[in-house]
Every structure is written in C-alpha cells, then in structure tokens.
mmCIF file of C-alpha atoms in Angstrom:
data_model
loop_
_atom_site.group_PDB
_atom_site.id
_atom_site.type_symbol
_atom_site.label_atom_id
_atom_site.label_comp_id
_atom_site.label_asym_id
_atom_site.label_seq_id
_atom_site.Cartn_x
_atom_site.Cartn_y
_atom_site.Cartn_z
ATOM 1 C CA MET A 105 -9.610 63.214 227.442
ATOM 2 C CA SER A 106 -11.306 59.997 228.573
ATOM 3 C CA ASP A 107 -14.715 59.780 230.180
ATOM 4 C CA ALA A 108 -14.369 59.180 233.910
ATOM 5 C CA ARG A 109 -17.734 57.495 234.142
ATOM 6 C CA PRO A 110 -17.390 53.662 233.986
ATOM 7 C CA ASP A 111 -19.384 51.906 231.303
ATOM 8 C CA GLY A 112 -19.071 48.483 229.692
ATOM 9 C CA ASP A 113 -15.653 47.070 230.503
ATOM 10 C CA ASN A 114 -14.852 50.068 232.675
ATOM 11 C CA GLU A 115 -17.844 49.323 234.921
ATOM 12 C CA GLU A 116 -16.239 45.966 235.740
ATOM 13 C CA LEU A 117 -12.860 47.671 236.149
ATOM 14 C CA ALA A 118 -14.253 50.255 238.593
ATOM 15 C CA GLY A 119 -16.205 47.541 240.464
ATOM 16 C CA HIS A 120 -12.991 46.046 241.891
ATOM 17 C CA PRO A 121 -13.060 46.799 245.656
ATOM 18 C CA VAL A 122 -9.583 48.343 245.823
ATOM 19 C CA ARG A 123 -10.302 50.481 242.756
ATOM 20 C CA ARG A 124 -13.658 51.566 244.119
ATOM 21 C CA ASP A 125 -11.913 52.950 247.203
ATOM 22 C CA LEU A 126 -9.317 54.643 245.031
ATOM 23 C CA LEU A 127 -12.031 56.324 242.977
ATOM 24 C CA ARG A 128 -13.782 57.450 246.171
ATOM 25 C CA LEU A 129 -10.518 58.897 247.454
ATOM 26 C CA LEU A 130 -9.937 60.681 244.111
ATOM 27 C CA ARG A 131 -13.428 62.179 244.230
ATOM 28 C CA ARG A 132 -12.762 63.410 247.762
ATOM 29 C CA ASP A 133 -9.161 64.722 247.393
ATOM 30 C CA GLY A 134 -8.880 65.473 243.692
ATOM 31 C CA VAL A 135 -5.305 64.199 243.337
ATOM 32 C CA VAL A 136 -3.900 60.983 244.841
ATOM 33 C CA THR A 137 -0.545 59.169 244.756
ATOM 34 C CA ALA A 138 0.052 55.536 245.642
ATOM 35 C CA THR A 139 1.755 56.679 248.806
ATOM 36 C CA THR A 140 -1.153 58.869 249.956
ATOM 37 C CA ALA A 141 -3.572 56.064 249.081
ATOM 38 C CA ALA A 142 -1.590 53.643 251.252
ATOM 39 C CA ARG A 143 -1.625 56.184 254.097
ATOM 40 C CA GLU A 144 -5.392 56.767 253.817
ATOM 41 C CA LEU A 145 -6.602 53.251 253.035
ATOM 42 C CA GLY A 146 -3.966 50.976 254.572
ATOM 43 C CA GLY A 147 -1.878 48.438 252.660
ATOM 44 C CA SER A 148 1.232 48.934 250.554
ATOM 45 C CA SER A 149 1.913 51.720 248.039
ATOM 46 C CA GLY A 150 2.848 49.006 245.487
ATOM 47 C CA LEU A 151 -0.679 47.627 245.690
ATOM 48 C CA TYR A 152 -2.221 51.053 244.952
ATOM 49 C CA SER A 153 0.320 51.868 242.248
ATOM 50 C CA PHE A 154 -0.758 48.692 240.435
ATOM 51 C CA HIS A 155 -4.468 49.519 240.683
ATOM 52 C CA LEU A 156 -4.003 53.190 239.792
ATOM 53 C CA ARG A 157 -2.268 52.125 236.581
ATOM 54 C CA ARG A 158 -5.159 49.733 235.789
ATOM 55 C CA LEU A 159 -7.689 52.549 236.254
ATOM 56 C CA ALA A 160 -5.617 54.733 233.948
ATOM 57 C CA GLN A 161 -5.461 52.001 231.314
ATOM 58 C CA GLY A 162 -9.271 51.917 231.440
ATOM 59 C CA GLY A 163 -9.473 55.682 230.932
ATOM 60 C CA LEU A 164 -11.074 56.328 234.356
ATOM 61 C CA ILE A 165 -8.124 58.383 235.699
ATOM 62 C CA GLU A 166 -5.169 60.252 234.251
ATOM 63 C CA GLU A 167 -1.800 61.531 235.445
ATOM 64 C CA ALA A 168 -1.943 64.920 237.159
ATOM 65 C CA PRO A 169 0.847 67.490 236.702
ATOM 66 C CA ALA A 170 3.734 66.355 238.933
ATOM 67 C CA GLY A 171 6.253 68.325 240.916
ATOM 68 C CA ARG A 172 9.825 67.281 241.314
ATOM 69 C CA GLY A 173 10.977 63.776 242.232
ATOM 70 C CA ARG A 174 9.488 60.381 241.475
ATOM 71 C CA VAL A 175 5.991 61.183 242.805
ATOM 72 C CA ARG A 176 3.288 60.143 240.335
ATOM 73 C CA PRO A 177 0.006 61.881 241.126
ATOM 74 C CA TRP A 178 -3.326 60.788 239.554
ATOM 75 C CA ARG A 179 -6.696 62.518 239.111
ATOM 76 C CA LEU A 180 -10.066 61.577 237.679
ATOM 77 C CA ALA A 181 -10.064 61.706 233.886
ATOM 78 C CA THR A 182 -11.718 64.876 232.586
ATOM 79 C CA PRO A 183 -15.209 64.049 231.310
ATOM 80 C CA PRO A 184 -16.357 65.480 227.967
ATOM 81 C CA SER A 185 -18.424 68.669 228.116
ATOM 82 C CA PRO A 186 -22.239 68.163 228.198
ATOM 83 C CA ASP A 187 -22.628 69.560 224.675
ATOM 84 C CA ALA A 188 -20.232 66.933 223.369
ATOM 85 C CA GLY A 189 -23.136 64.446 223.219
ATOM 86 C CA GLY A 190 -22.470 60.738 223.258
ATOM 87 C CA PRO A 191 -24.257 57.883 225.011
ATOM 88 C CA ASP A 192 -23.165 59.016 228.508
ATOM 89 C CA ALA A 193 -24.157 62.672 228.171
ATOM 90 C CA GLY A 194 -26.184 63.606 231.253
ATOM 91 C CA ALA A 195 -25.751 60.191 232.836
ATOM 92 C CA ALA A 196 -25.774 60.032 236.659
ATOM 93 C CA PRO A 197 -22.401 59.505 238.304
ATOM 94 C CA PRO A 198 -21.651 56.051 239.621
ATOM 95 C CA PRO A 199 -22.752 55.258 243.198
ATOM 96 C CA GLU A 200 -20.380 55.968 246.040
ATOM 97 C CA PRO A 201 -18.213 52.900 246.739
ATOM 98 C CA GLY A 202 -18.148 51.083 250.030
ATOM 99 C CA PRO A 203 -14.974 50.568 252.098
ATOM 100 C CA VAL A 204 -12.518 47.820 251.282
ATOM 101 C CA SER A 205 -12.211 45.175 253.955
ATOM 102 C CA ASP A 206 -8.791 44.346 255.481
ATOM 103 C CA ALA A 207 -9.165 40.758 254.270
ATOM 104 C CA CYS A 208 -9.692 41.961 250.681
ATOM 105 C CA LEU A 209 -6.685 44.219 250.881
ATOM 106 C CA ASP A 210 -4.527 41.406 252.234
ATOM 107 C CA LEU A 211 -5.634 39.073 249.462
ATOM 108 C CA PHE A 212 -4.752 41.524 246.694
ATOM 109 C CA ALA A 213 -1.517 42.592 248.378
ATOM 110 C CA ARG A 214 -0.413 38.930 248.508
ATOM 111 C CA GLY A 215 -1.310 38.479 244.852
ATOM 112 C CA LEU A 216 0.798 41.497 243.950
ATOM 113 C CA GLU A 217 3.708 40.273 246.098
ATOM 114 C CA ASP A 218 3.597 36.829 244.456
ATOM 115 C CA GLU A 219 3.419 38.357 240.974
ATOM 116 C CA SER A 220 6.345 40.645 241.739
ATOM 117 C CA PHE A 221 8.415 37.753 243.088
ATOM 118 C CA ARG A 222 7.715 35.596 240.021
ATOM 119 C CA ARG A 223 8.785 38.539 237.805
ATOM 120 C CA TRP A 224 12.012 38.882 239.835
ATOM 121 C CA LEU A 225 12.800 35.175 239.454
ATOM 122 C CA GLU A 226 12.226 35.372 235.692
ATOM 123 C CA HIS A 227 14.512 38.421 235.249
ATOM 124 C CA ARG A 228 17.051 38.018 238.063
ATOM 125 C CA ASP A 229 19.863 36.990 235.653
ATOM 126 C CA ALA A 230 19.471 40.325 233.806
ATOM 127 C CA ALA A 231 19.766 42.422 237.020
ATOM 128 C CA PRO A 232 23.070 44.174 237.882
ATOM 129 C CA ALA A 233 25.454 41.720 239.557
ATOM 130 C CA ARG A 234 25.292 43.439 242.948
ATOM 131 C CA TRP A 235 21.520 43.041 242.979
ATOM 132 C CA ARG A 236 21.472 39.479 241.651
ATOM 133 C CA GLN A 237 20.500 37.984 244.973
ATOM 134 C CA ASP A 238 17.511 37.733 247.240
ATOM 135 C CA GLU A 239 17.040 36.994 250.895
ATOM 136 C CA ALA A 240 14.129 34.630 251.187
ATOM 137 C CA PHE A 241 13.720 32.282 254.097
ATOM 138 C CA SER A 242 11.010 30.426 255.916
ATOM 139 C CA GLN A 243 11.050 29.072 259.461
ATOM 140 C CA VAL A 244 8.609 27.366 261.782
ATOM 141 C CA ALA A 245 8.964 28.646 265.353
ATOM 142 C CA TYR A 246 6.968 27.500 268.330
ATOM 143 C CA LEU A 247 5.610 30.689 269.874
ATOM 144 C CA THR A 248 2.926 31.853 272.266
ATOM 145 C CA PRO A 249 0.400 34.404 270.950
ATOM 146 C CA GLU A 250 2.255 37.109 272.895
ATOM 147 C CA GLU A 251 5.618 36.066 271.417
ATOM 148 C CA MET A 252 4.183 36.110 267.892
ATOM 149 C CA ALA A 253 2.833 39.630 268.465
ATOM 150 C CA GLY A 254 6.203 40.671 269.865
ATOM 151 C CA MET A 255 8.035 39.311 266.805
ATOM 152 C CA ALA A 256 5.679 41.250 264.549
ATOM 153 C CA ARG A 257 6.401 44.451 266.506
ATOM 154 C CA VAL A 258 10.170 43.933 266.073
ATOM 155 C CA ILE A 259 9.805 43.383 262.307
ATOM 156 C CA ARG A 260 7.557 46.452 261.948
ATOM 157 C CA ALA A 261 9.964 48.608 263.935
ATOM 158 C CA LEU A 262 12.889 47.476 261.738
ATOM 159 C CA VAL A 263 10.964 48.278 258.516
ATOM 160 C CA ALA A 264 9.824 51.609 259.972
ATOM 161 C CA GLN A 265 13.426 52.813 260.032
ATOM 162 C CA TYR A 266 13.333 52.998 256.203
ATOM 163 C CA ARG A 267 9.714 53.923 255.564
ATOM 164 C CA HIS A 268 10.397 57.678 255.271
ATOM 165 C CA ARG A 269 12.421 57.003 252.107
ATOM 166 C CA GLU A 270 9.247 56.121 250.226
ATOM 167 C CA SER A 271 7.898 59.646 250.429
ATOM 168 C CA ARG A 272 11.275 61.450 250.674
ATOM 169 C CA PRO A 273 13.417 60.605 247.635
ATOM 170 C CA ASP A 274 16.151 62.933 248.945
ATOM 171 C CA ALA A 275 16.622 60.592 251.922
ATOM 172 C CA ARG A 276 17.488 57.629 249.742
ATOM 173 C CA PRO A 277 21.153 56.631 249.295
ATOM 174 C CA ALA A 278 22.373 56.965 245.685
ATOM 175 C CA ASP A 279 22.409 53.196 245.170
ATOM 176 C CA ALA A 280 19.035 52.449 246.833
ATOM 177 C CA ALA A 281 16.316 50.637 244.895
ATOM 178 C CA PRO A 282 12.813 49.461 245.869
ATOM 179 C CA VAL A 283 12.996 46.119 247.728
ATOM 180 C CA ALA A 284 9.929 44.058 248.649
ATOM 181 C CA VAL A 285 9.864 43.205 252.371
ATOM 182 C CA VAL A 286 7.289 40.487 253.039
ATOM 183 C CA SER A 287 6.531 39.011 256.443
ATOM 184 C CA ARG A 288 3.714 36.673 257.304
ATOM 185 C CA LEU A 289 3.274 35.299 260.835
ATOM 186 C CA PHE A 290 0.371 32.892 261.287
ATOM 187 C CA PRO A 291 -0.363 29.740 263.352
ATOM 188 C CA LEU A 292 -0.055 26.507 261.409
ATOM 189 C CA LEU A 293 -3.165 24.313 261.568
ATOM 190 C CA GLU A 294 -3.118 20.555 261.111
ATOM 191 C CA PRO A 295 -5.076 19.415 258.037
ATOM 192 C CA GLY A 296 -8.741 19.146 258.947
ATOM 193 C CA THR A 297 -8.286 21.257 262.090
ATOM 194 C CA GLU A 298 -10.831 23.991 262.567
ATOM 195 C CA PRO A 299 -9.691 27.174 264.365
ATOM 196 C CA ALA A 300 -11.044 27.446 267.899
ATOM 197 C CA PRO A 301 -14.074 29.792 268.181
ATOM 198 C CA PRO A 302 -13.404 33.113 269.901
ATOM 199 C CA PRO A 303 -14.162 33.112 273.647
#
C-alpha cells in the first residue's frame, strides 16, 4: 500500500485547497465518495471526483471496498507499519487543512466544466447518434437584482428535480447518462468599470 503522508511531489499535491479539504474529510469520516464530499463541502460531485482521482494517483488515498451500484468510495492509503522503516517512519502527520473558500471552489469548478466541455467537443462525433448534440446558449437579459435572484431560484428548482438520481442509481431511466448543467448569472460590467462598493 502507498504511504498516506505527503512528501516531495505529494506534498504539493496535498497542498491544493480542494484536496486539503478532501483529506480532512477523509480523516474525519474514514470513507468518502464524490457525492458525500459535495454534500459536506459544497460544489459539484464532478469536481470532487476529479480531485479524488488525483489524490489516488499520488498514492495518498485508495479505493475502499464498494457496495452495489456505481458508488466509488475512497479512504486514506494505508501507511506502512512503523517497523517497515523508510524515510517517513515516525514522521508527524501533516497539519490539519483549512477550509476551502467558495471563490476557490467556484474557480476550480469552472475549470473542470471548461475542460469537460472541450473534451466533449473533441469527441462528440464518436458519441452515439442520439447523444450527438448539446444545448448551449448565451443570452444577455436586462434584470433587476431581485429578478436575477428569482431566475437563479427557478433554474435551481428545475435541476433539483433530477438531483436524487446522482445518489440513487435505481431512480435513473435506462437510457440516462451524466449531463453537465452549467448556469452562470452575473452582471456585465463595462470595460474599466469598477463594481460599486457595498453600502
């Protein structure tokens, strides 16, 4: 098994803010899935699935025994026994990580969304014919702050109708597949315009 203590390249790997929070969650709960991480930390399960795989590639975590379905649980990699020797024998565990800010989560979630969309565009022609489409659109609408918040509530409520399918594979129709749903509502600023300070 791999050593769960970060050193060298793994120290940099574990220093990533999203991964630090995942490691803290794993220390606390023992076993974590991308879905439980999203529930505990906020953000999308896709974001955490990506970072859990990166931690596994670095040898910091490993797959835990899974039950039925498509759930993929992870746990901290089992460290070698103290009598195994090695440069890390008896080393202190890494410091507890701090929380990940919402801004940081948003930044990495957007990067993952953009990467996934580029991959889709590159491989769309190889997808089954019935999936060889996408629904992407962009629109500028003149809204009040209240109307923008109301539109966000409508979008969230629509997506919420399908959210249970992420954790309940038995609720998915036979021909269902994961689909990225991305919505960004933000005021457009003229070039050189500074946002007004809060009152």
